[in-house]
XYZ file of C-alpha atoms in Angstrom:
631
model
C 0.000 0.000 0.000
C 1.369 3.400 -1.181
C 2.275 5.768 1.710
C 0.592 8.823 2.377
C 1.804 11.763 -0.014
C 2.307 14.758 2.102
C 2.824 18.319 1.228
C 4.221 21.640 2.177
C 0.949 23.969 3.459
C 1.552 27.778 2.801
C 1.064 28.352 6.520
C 4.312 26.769 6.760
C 6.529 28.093 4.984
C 5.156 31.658 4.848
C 7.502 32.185 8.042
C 10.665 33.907 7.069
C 14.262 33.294 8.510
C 15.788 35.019 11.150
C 18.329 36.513 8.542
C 19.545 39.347 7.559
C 22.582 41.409 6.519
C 24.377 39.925 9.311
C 23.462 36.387 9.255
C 23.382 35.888 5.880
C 26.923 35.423 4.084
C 28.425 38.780 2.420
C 28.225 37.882 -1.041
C 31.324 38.238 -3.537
C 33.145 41.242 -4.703
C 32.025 41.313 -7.961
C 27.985 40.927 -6.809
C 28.632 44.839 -6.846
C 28.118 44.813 -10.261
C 26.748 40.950 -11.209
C 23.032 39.985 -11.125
C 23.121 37.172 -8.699
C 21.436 34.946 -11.188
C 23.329 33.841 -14.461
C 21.689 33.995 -18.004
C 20.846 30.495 -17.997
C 16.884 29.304 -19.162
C 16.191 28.885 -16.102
C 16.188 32.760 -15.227
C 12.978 33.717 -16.041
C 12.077 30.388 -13.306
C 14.262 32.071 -10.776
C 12.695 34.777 -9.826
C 9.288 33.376 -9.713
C 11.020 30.910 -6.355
C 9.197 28.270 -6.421
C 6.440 28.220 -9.180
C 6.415 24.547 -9.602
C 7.247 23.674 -5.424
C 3.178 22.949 -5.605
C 3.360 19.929 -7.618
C 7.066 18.897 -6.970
C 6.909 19.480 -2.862
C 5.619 15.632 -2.648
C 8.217 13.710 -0.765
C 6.909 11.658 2.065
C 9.898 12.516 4.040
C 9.784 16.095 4.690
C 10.159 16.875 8.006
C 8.802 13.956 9.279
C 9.003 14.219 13.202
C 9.555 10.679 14.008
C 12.623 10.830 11.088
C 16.204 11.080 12.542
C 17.672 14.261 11.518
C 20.648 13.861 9.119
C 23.613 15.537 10.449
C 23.613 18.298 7.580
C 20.126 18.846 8.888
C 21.770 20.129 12.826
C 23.895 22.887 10.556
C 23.166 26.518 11.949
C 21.512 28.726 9.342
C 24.435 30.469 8.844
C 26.652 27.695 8.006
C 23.518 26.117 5.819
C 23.670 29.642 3.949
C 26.882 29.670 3.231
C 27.155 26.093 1.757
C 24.195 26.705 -0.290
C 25.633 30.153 -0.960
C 28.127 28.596 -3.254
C 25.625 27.001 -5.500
C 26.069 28.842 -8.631
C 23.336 27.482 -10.516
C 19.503 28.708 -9.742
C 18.088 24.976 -10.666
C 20.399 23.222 -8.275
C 18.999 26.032 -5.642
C 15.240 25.402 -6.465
C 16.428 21.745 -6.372
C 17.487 22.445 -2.351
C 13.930 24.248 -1.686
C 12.551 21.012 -2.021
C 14.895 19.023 0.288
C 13.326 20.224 3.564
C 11.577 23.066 5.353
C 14.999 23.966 7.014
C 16.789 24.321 3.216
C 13.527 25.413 1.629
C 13.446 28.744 4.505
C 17.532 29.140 3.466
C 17.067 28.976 0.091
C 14.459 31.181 -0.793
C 16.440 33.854 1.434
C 19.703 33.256 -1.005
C 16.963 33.157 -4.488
C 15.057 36.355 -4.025
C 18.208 38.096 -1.831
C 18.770 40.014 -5.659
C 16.024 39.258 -7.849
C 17.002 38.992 -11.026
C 15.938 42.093 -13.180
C 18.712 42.388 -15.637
C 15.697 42.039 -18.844
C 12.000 42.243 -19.176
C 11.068 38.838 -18.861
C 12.272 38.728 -15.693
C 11.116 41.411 -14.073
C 7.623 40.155 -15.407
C 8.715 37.181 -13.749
C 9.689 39.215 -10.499
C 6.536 41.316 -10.567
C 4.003 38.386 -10.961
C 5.467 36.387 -8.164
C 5.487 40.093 -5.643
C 1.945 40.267 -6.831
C 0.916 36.357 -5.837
C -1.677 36.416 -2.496
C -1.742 32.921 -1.770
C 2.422 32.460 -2.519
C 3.830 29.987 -0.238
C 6.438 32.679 1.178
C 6.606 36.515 1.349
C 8.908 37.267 -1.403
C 8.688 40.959 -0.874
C 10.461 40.568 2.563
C 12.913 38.641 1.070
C 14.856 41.006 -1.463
C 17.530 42.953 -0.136
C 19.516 44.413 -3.267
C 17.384 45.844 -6.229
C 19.022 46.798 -9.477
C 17.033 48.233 -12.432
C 19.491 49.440 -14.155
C 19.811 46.884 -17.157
C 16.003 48.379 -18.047
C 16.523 52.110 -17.163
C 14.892 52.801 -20.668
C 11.953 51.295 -19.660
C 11.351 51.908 -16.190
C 8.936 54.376 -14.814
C 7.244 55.315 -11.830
C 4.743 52.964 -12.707
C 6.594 50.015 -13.231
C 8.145 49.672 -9.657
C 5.142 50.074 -7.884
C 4.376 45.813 -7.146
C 8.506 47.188 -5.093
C 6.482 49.249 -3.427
C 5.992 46.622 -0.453
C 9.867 45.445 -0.610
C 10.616 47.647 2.620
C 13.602 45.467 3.691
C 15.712 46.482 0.856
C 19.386 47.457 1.693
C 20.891 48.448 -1.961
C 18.304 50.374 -4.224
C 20.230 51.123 -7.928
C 18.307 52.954 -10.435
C 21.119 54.331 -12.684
C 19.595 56.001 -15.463
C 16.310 55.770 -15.273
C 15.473 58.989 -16.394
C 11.766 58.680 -16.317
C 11.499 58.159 -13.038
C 10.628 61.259 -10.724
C 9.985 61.827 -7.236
C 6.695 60.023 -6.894
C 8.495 56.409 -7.973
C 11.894 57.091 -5.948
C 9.673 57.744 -2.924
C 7.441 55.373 -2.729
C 10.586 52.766 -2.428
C 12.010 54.711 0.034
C 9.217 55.626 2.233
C 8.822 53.066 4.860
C 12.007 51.170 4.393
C 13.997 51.713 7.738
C 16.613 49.156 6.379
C 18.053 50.907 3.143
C 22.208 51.034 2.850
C 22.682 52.406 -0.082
C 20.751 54.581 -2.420
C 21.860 55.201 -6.662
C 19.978 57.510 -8.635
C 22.492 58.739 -10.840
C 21.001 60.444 -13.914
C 17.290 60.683 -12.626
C 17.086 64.894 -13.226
C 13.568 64.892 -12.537
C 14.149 64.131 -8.925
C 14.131 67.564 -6.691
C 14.734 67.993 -3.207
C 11.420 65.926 -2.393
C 13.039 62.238 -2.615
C 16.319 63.561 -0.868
C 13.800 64.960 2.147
C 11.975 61.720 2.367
C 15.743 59.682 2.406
C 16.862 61.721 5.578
C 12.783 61.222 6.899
C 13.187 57.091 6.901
C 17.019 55.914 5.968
C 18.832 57.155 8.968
C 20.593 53.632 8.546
C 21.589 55.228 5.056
C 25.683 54.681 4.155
C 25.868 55.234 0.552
C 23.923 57.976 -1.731
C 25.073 58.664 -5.143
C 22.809 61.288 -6.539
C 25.035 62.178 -9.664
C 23.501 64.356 -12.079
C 20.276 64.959 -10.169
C 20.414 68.665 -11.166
C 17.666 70.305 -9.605
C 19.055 68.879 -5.970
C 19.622 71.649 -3.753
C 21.267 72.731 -0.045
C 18.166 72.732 1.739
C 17.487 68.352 0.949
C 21.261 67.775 1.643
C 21.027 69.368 5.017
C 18.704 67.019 6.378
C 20.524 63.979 4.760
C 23.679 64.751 6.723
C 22.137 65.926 10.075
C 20.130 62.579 10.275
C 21.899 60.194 7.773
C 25.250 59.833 10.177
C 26.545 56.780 9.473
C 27.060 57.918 5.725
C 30.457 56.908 4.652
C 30.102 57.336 0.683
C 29.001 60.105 -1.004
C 28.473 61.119 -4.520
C 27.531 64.245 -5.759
C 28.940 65.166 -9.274
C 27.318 67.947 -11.162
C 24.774 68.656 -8.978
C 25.736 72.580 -9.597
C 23.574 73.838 -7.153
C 25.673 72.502 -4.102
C 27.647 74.684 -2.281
C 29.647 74.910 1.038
C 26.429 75.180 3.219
C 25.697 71.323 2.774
C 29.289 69.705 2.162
C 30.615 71.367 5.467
C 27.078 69.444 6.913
C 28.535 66.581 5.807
C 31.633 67.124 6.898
C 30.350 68.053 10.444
C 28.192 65.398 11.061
C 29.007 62.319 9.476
C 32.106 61.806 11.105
C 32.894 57.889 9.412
C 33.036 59.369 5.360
C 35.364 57.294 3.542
C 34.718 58.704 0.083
C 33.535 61.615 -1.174
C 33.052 62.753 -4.740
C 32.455 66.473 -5.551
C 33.362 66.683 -9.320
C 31.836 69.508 -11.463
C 30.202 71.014 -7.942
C 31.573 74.669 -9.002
C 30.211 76.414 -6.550
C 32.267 74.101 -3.646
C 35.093 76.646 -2.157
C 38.190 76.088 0.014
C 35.810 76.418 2.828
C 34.405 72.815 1.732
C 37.415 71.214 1.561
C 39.464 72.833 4.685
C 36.304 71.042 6.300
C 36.101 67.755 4.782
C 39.491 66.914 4.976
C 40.462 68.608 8.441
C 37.370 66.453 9.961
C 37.288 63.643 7.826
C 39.942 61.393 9.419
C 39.052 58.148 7.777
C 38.816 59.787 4.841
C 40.281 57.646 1.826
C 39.058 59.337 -1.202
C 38.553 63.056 -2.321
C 38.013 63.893 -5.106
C 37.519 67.852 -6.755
C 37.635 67.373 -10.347
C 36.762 70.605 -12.008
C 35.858 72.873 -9.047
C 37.738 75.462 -10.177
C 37.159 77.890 -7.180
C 39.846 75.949 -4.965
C 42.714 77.808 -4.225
C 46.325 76.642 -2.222
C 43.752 77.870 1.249
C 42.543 74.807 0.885
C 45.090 72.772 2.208
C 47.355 75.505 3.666
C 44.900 76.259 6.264
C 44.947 72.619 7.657
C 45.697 72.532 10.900
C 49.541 72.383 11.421
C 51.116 68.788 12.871
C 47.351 66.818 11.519
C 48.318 63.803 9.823
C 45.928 61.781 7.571
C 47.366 58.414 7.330
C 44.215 57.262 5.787
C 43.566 59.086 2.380
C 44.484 57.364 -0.502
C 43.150 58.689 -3.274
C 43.284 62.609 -4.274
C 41.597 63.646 -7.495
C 41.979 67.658 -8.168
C 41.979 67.820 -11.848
C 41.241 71.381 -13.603
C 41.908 72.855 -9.763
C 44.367 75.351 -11.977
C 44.541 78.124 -8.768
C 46.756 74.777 -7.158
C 50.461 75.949 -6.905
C 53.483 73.840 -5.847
C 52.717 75.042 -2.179
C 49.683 73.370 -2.379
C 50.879 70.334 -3.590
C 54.222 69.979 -1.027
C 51.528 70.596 1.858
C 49.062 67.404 0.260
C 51.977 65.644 0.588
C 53.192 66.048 3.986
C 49.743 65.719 5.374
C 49.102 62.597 3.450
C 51.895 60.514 3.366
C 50.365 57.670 2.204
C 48.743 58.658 -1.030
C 48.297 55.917 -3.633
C 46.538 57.646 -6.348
C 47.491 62.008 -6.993
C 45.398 62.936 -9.877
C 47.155 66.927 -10.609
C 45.740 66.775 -14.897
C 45.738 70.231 -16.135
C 46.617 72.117 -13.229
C 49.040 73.887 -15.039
C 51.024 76.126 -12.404
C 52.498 72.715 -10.571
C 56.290 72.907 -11.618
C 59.063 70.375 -11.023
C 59.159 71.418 -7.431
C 55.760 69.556 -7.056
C 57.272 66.273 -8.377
C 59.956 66.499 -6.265
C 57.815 67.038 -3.226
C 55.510 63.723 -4.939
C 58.411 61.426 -4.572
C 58.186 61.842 -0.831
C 55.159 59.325 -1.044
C 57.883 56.481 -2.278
C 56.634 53.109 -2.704
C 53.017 54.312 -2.129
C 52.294 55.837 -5.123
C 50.842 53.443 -7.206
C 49.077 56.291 -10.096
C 49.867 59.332 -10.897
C 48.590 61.942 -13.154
C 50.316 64.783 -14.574
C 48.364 65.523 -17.984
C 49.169 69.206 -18.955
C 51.336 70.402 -16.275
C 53.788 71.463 -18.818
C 56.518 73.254 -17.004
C 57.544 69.397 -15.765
C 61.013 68.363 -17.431
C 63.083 65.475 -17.126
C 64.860 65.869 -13.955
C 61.851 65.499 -12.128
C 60.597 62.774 -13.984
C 63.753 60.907 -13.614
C 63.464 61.708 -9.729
C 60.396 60.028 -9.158
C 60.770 56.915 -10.948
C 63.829 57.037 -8.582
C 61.990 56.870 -5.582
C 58.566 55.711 -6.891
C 59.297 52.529 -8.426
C 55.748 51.062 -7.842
C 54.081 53.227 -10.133
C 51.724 51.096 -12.295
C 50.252 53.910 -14.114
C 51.617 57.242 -15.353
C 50.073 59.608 -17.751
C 52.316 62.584 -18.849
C 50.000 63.885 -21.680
C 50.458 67.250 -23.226
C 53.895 67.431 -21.285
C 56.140 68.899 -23.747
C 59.237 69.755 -22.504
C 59.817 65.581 -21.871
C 62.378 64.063 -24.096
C 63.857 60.295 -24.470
C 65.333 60.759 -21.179
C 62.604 60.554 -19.125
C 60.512 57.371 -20.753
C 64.074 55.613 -20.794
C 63.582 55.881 -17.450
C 59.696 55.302 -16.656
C 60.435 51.981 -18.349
C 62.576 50.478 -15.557
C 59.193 50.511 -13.308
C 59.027 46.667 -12.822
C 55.201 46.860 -11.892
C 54.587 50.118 -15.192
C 51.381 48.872 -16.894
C 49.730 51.936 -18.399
C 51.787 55.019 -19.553
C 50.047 57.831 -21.490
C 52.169 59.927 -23.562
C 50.001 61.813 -25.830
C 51.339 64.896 -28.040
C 55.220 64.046 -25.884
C 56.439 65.265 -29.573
C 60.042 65.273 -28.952
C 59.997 61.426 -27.895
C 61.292 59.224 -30.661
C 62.232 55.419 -31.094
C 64.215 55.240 -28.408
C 61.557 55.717 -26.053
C 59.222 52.951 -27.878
C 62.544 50.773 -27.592
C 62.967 51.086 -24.230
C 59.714 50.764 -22.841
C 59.489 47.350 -25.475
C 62.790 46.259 -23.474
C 64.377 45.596 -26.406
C 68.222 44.415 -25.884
C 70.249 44.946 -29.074
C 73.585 43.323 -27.102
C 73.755 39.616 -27.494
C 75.860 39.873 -24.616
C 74.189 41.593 -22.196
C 71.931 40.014 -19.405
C 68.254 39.800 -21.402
C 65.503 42.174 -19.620
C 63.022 41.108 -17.305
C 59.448 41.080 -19.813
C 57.352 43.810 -20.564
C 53.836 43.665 -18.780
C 52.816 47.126 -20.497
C 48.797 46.810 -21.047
C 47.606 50.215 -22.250
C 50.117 52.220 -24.304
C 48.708 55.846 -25.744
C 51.170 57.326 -28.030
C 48.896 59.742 -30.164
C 50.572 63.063 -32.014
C 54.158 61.488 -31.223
C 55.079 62.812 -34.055
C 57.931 61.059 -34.596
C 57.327 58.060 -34.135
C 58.009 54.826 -36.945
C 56.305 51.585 -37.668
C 59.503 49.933 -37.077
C 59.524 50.949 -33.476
C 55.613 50.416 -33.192
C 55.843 46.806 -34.409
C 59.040 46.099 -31.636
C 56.742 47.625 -29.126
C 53.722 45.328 -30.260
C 55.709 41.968 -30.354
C 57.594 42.110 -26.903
C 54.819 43.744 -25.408
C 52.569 40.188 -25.222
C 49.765 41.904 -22.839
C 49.260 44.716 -24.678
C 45.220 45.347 -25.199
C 45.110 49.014 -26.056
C 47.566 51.046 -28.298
C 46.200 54.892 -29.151
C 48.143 56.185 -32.320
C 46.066 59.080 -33.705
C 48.203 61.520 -35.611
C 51.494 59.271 -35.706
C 52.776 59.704 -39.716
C 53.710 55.819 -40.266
C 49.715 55.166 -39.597
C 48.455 58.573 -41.076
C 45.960 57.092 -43.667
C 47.285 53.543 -43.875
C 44.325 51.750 -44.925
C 45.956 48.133 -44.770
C 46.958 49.367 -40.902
C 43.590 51.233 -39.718
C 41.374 48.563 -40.891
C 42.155 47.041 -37.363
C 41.499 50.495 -35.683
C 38.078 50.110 -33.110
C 35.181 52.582 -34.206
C 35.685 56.079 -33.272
C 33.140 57.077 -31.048
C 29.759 58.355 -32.181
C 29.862 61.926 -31.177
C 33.143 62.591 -33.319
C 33.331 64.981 -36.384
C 33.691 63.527 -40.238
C 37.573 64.774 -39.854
C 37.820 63.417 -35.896
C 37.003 59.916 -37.785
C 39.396 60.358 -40.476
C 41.994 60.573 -38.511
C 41.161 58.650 -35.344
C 43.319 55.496 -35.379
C 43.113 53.095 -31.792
C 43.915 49.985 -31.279
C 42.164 48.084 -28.676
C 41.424 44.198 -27.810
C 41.758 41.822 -30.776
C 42.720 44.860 -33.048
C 45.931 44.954 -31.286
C 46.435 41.148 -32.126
C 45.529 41.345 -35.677
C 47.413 44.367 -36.148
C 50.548 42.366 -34.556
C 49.941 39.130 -36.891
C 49.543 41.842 -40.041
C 52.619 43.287 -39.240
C 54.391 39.627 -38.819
C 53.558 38.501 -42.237
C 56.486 40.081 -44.220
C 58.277 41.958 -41.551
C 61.623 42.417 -43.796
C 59.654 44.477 -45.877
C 59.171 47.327 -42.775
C 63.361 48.309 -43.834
C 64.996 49.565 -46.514
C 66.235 47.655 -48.794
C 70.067 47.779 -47.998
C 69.364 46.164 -44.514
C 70.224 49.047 -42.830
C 67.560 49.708 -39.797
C 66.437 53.120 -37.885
C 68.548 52.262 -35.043
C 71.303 52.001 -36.965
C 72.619 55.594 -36.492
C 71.664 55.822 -32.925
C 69.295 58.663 -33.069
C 65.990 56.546 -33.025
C 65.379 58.096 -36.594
C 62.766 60.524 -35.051
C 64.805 63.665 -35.731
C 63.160 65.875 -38.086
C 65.857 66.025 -40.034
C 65.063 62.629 -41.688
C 61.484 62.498 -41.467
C 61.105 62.357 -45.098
C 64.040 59.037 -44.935
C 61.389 57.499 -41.755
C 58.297 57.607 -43.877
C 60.336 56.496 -47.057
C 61.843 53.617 -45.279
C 60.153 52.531 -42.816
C 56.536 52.887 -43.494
C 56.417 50.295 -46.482
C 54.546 46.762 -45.790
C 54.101 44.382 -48.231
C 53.553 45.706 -51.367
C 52.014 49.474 -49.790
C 53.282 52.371 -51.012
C 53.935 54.879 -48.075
C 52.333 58.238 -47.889
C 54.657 60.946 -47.046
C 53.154 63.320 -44.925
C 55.303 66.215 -43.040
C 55.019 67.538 -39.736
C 53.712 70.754 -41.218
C 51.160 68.820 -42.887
C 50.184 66.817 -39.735
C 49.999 69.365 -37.544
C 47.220 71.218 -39.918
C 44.886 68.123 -38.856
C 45.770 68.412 -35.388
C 44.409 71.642 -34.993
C 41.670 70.117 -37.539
C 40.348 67.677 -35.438
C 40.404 69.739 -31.858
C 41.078 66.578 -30.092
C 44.811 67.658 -29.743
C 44.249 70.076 -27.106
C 43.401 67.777 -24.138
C 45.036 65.383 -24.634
C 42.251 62.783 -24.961
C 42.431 61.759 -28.456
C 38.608 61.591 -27.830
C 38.608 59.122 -25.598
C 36.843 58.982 -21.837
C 40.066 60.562 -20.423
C 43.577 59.812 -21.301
C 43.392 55.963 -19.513
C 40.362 53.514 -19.434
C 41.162 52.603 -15.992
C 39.265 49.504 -14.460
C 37.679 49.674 -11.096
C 39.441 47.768 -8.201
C 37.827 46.087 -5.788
C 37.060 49.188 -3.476
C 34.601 50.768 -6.713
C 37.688 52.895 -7.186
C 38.337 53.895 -10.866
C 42.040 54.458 -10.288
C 43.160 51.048 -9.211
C 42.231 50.167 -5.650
C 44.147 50.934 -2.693
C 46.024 47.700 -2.463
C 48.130 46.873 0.871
């Protein structure tokens, strides 16, 4: 005789676990950034829990009181999480729901903890299961992190409303969804006393109405990045700092109505800030940042970009004999009042910068370097795009004492020569150098930072791990030394060469150029020439196929004579020679010539080559987009 069949009853499992932020394991780094569910078919299933639990849920062993528990069964919820936790695949996690009551309760914590929302079927999916009555759990209690990015186009103030009842929710990321206004944004955030971090980056039709009703119910509130929410204003931001306290990262860029009035709030009463990013807030004065850094002791990042209204007061009126051990990274780009006083005082206050971003302020002379290489083997990145009254000597004096510097850029710096990128490429750990219109750097440079050995005899270098190269507008620069750099730089993944002559309208070479970007000109295109990902590979393997043909034809090479054959004396002799592949005829184009479509394509100037900034950096582990801090 069959045995009974026995199943779960909603009244049973309707009862949530005792879990939250704390109990339940921390998931991965990159969860930052990853829906928690994979694209796999069963996606669409995931979100939904358990739609089929009803007719699978039929085991006559679940739960059975008079059954001996199996020792996985005595596991503490947290352990039980953290096993299941690991499970990377959503069917083998539906699979557990149906195990027991203990690893169905676990489970669906771990399923709906980010529901997946990264495409319209499954936030149909997500929405029809928040709108069940008779569900066998409440899934709204269960989501923690809610990302609606992926859909931004799409979402409205309409379409979050079934989130309306998720009040438990700790992460809430709406990045660019511009139609959203105030009425959505507050009706997630009204009620929900459990809310970490808040992203609404892009959403200009939110005023000081959702900010009010943040400070009202997220006093637990640590994160708020309200980037490009324009019509934000003083009077919202108040509140937020007096009763958001525990804030420790803040992000305000281009809100342009900011001013001192609500960053020295922030700086008064949320004492824990780690980061704080102020970029484009042009109304923010040395008052602001005397404040934030002078009370922000655990500060680790600052950063100023383009508030222009900083002067040297800003860090000259720190108080005398404060250290701050903690900051790490220092962003004041476009701060052109900044002087080498300025800079010598950043540096003796914060000895252990990582990351100095100085790009156009154009007053900082050598005397600032100098004062840089103080920070030793703790400088990691350093950018000095524009300051163009920096020369060799103090180039060659921080690679000296800096020799962990992984990234450099040293765009627009024209008084540089050979010297100094001899030197920048003895940095054992140098992966990313931008050297953008350096026009007096030749061959020898490429050589060098290719580590190249033309003696037999001598000891062969240690290997290039050189990643992103930019080399745009060096004018005199030769195929011959670009193809040396490309084969004994194996990790190479981006290579910028806009207005270099040996490339200048070389159609066999700039078919393996990436697309210039959308907003460029018809001339910007024309002469746009980056290599990035598999171009760089196929440009390598073009270049391979009849390499004798890159010489002239008495064997004779451009290193031959020792000067790198950049001088302008034999430009005409560098294109002639050395510009020839396979069967190509070179096009000889002067310096006169090139730098008419320089000044054509207005891309020159900054040093961008119209690019999002001179380096594509990647975000480390800490969200920063210089690198990380590292040990």
């Amino acid at each position: 005789m069959d045995r009974p069949r026995q199943t779960v009853h909603g009244r049973f499992l309707t009862a949530t676990p005792a879990s939250s932020s704390s109990s339940s394991p921390e998931p991965p780094a990159d969860d930052e950034t990853d829906d928690f569910f994979t694209l796999q078919k069963t996606d669409s299933q995931s979100s939904l829990g358990i739609g089929s639990v009803r007719e699978r849920s039929t085991s006559p062993y679940v739960d059975r009181p008079d059954r001996p528990k199996n020792p996985i069964d005595r596991l503490p919820a947290e352990l039980l999480i953290s096993v299941l936790s690991k499970l990377s695949s959503t069917q083998d996690l539906l699979n557990c729901m149906l195990v027991s009551r203990k690893w169905s309760l676990n489970t669906v914590d771990l399923l709906w903890h980010r529901p997946s929302c990264n495409n319209w079927k499954n936030l149909v999916s997500v929405v029809g299961a928040l709108r069940k009555v008779n569900g066998y759990f409440h899934y709204h209690e269960h989501v923690k992190r809610l990302n609606l990015s992926n859909l931004s186009e799409d979402i409205s103030d309409g379409t979050i409303l079934p989130f309306t009842n998720c009040k438990r929710i700790e992460r809430l990321t709406l990045t660019g969804c511009s139609k959203m206004s105030d009425q959505g944004v507050i009706a997630l955030v009204d009620g929900n006393r459990s809310l970490l971090a808040l992203d609404i980056t892009g959403l200009q039709h939110v005023t000081d109405l959702t900010l009010l009703s943040v400070a009202e119910n997220c006093n637990r509130l640590q994160g708020l990045n309200i980037t490009d929410c324009s019509k934000v204003t003083d009077d919202s931001l108040v509140q937020v700092a007096m009763k958001c306290k525990y804030l420790k990262r803040l992000k305000l860029n281009k809100c342009l109505l900011v001013t001192d009035e609500s960053i020295s709030s922030f700086a008064r009463c949320c004492p824990s800030m780690l980061e704080i990013d102020l970029q484009d807030c042009r109304q923010i004065t040395d008052v602001s940042v005397t404040a934030l850094i002078s009370r922000g002791r655990h500060l680790r990042e600052l950063r100023l970009a383009q508030c222009s209204h900083i002067t040297d007061n800003s860090f000259l009126q720190l108080p005398p004999h404060l250290m701050f051990d903690s900051l790490r990274i220092l962003d004041l780009t476009s701060c052109h009042q900044l002087r080498d006083e300025s800079v010598e005082k950043i540096i003796s206050t914060a000895p252990r910068l990582r990351n100095l971003v100085l790009a156009k302020c154009k007053e900082i002379t050598d005397l600032s370097v100098l004062a840089i290489t103080r920070l030793g083997k703790n400088l990691h990145y350093i950018h000095l795009g524009h300051c163009q009254h920096i020369t060799d000597n103090a180039v060659i004096e921080l690679v000296k004492y800096c020799n962990r510097i992984r990234y450099i850029d040293l765009a627009c710096c024209h008084r540089l020569t050979d010297n100094s990128v001899m030197q920048l490429a003895t940095l054992p750990k140098l992966r990313r150098i931008g050297l953008v219109k350096c026009q007096s750097i030749t061959d020898r440079s490429i050589m060098a930072l290719a580590k190249v050995n033309n003696d037999p005899r001598a000891k062969p270098p240690p290997p290039s791990y050189l990643e992103r190269v930019h080399l745009s507008y060096c004018v005199h620069l030769t195929l011959g030394g670009i193809h040396h750099l490309l084969n004994h730089c194996p990790k190479l993944t981006h290579l910028s060469l806009t207005g270099v002559q040996a490339f200048f309208l070389r159609e066999d070479l700039i078919n393996f150029c990436r697309e210039a970007p959308p907003e460029f000109t018809d001339h910007q295109r024309n002469v746009f020439c980056v290599f990035s990902g598999e171009g760089v590979g196929k440009l390598r393997d073009y270049l391979n196929l009849d390499p004798d043909s890159l010489y002239p034809e008495n064997g004779e090479t451009m290193y031959d004579d020792g000067t790198g054959g950049g001088g302008a004396e034999d430009d005409d002799t560098v294109v002639g020679g050395n510009a020839m592949l396979a069967g190509h005829h070179p096009m000889v184009v002067g310096p006169e010539q090139l730098t008419g479509f320089m000044a054509g394509t207005q891309i020159g100037d900054d040093g961008n080559e119209g690019e999002e900034g001179d380096f594509e950096i990647d975000e480390g582990g800490d969200g920063s987009v210089y690198g990380g801090e590292g040990n």
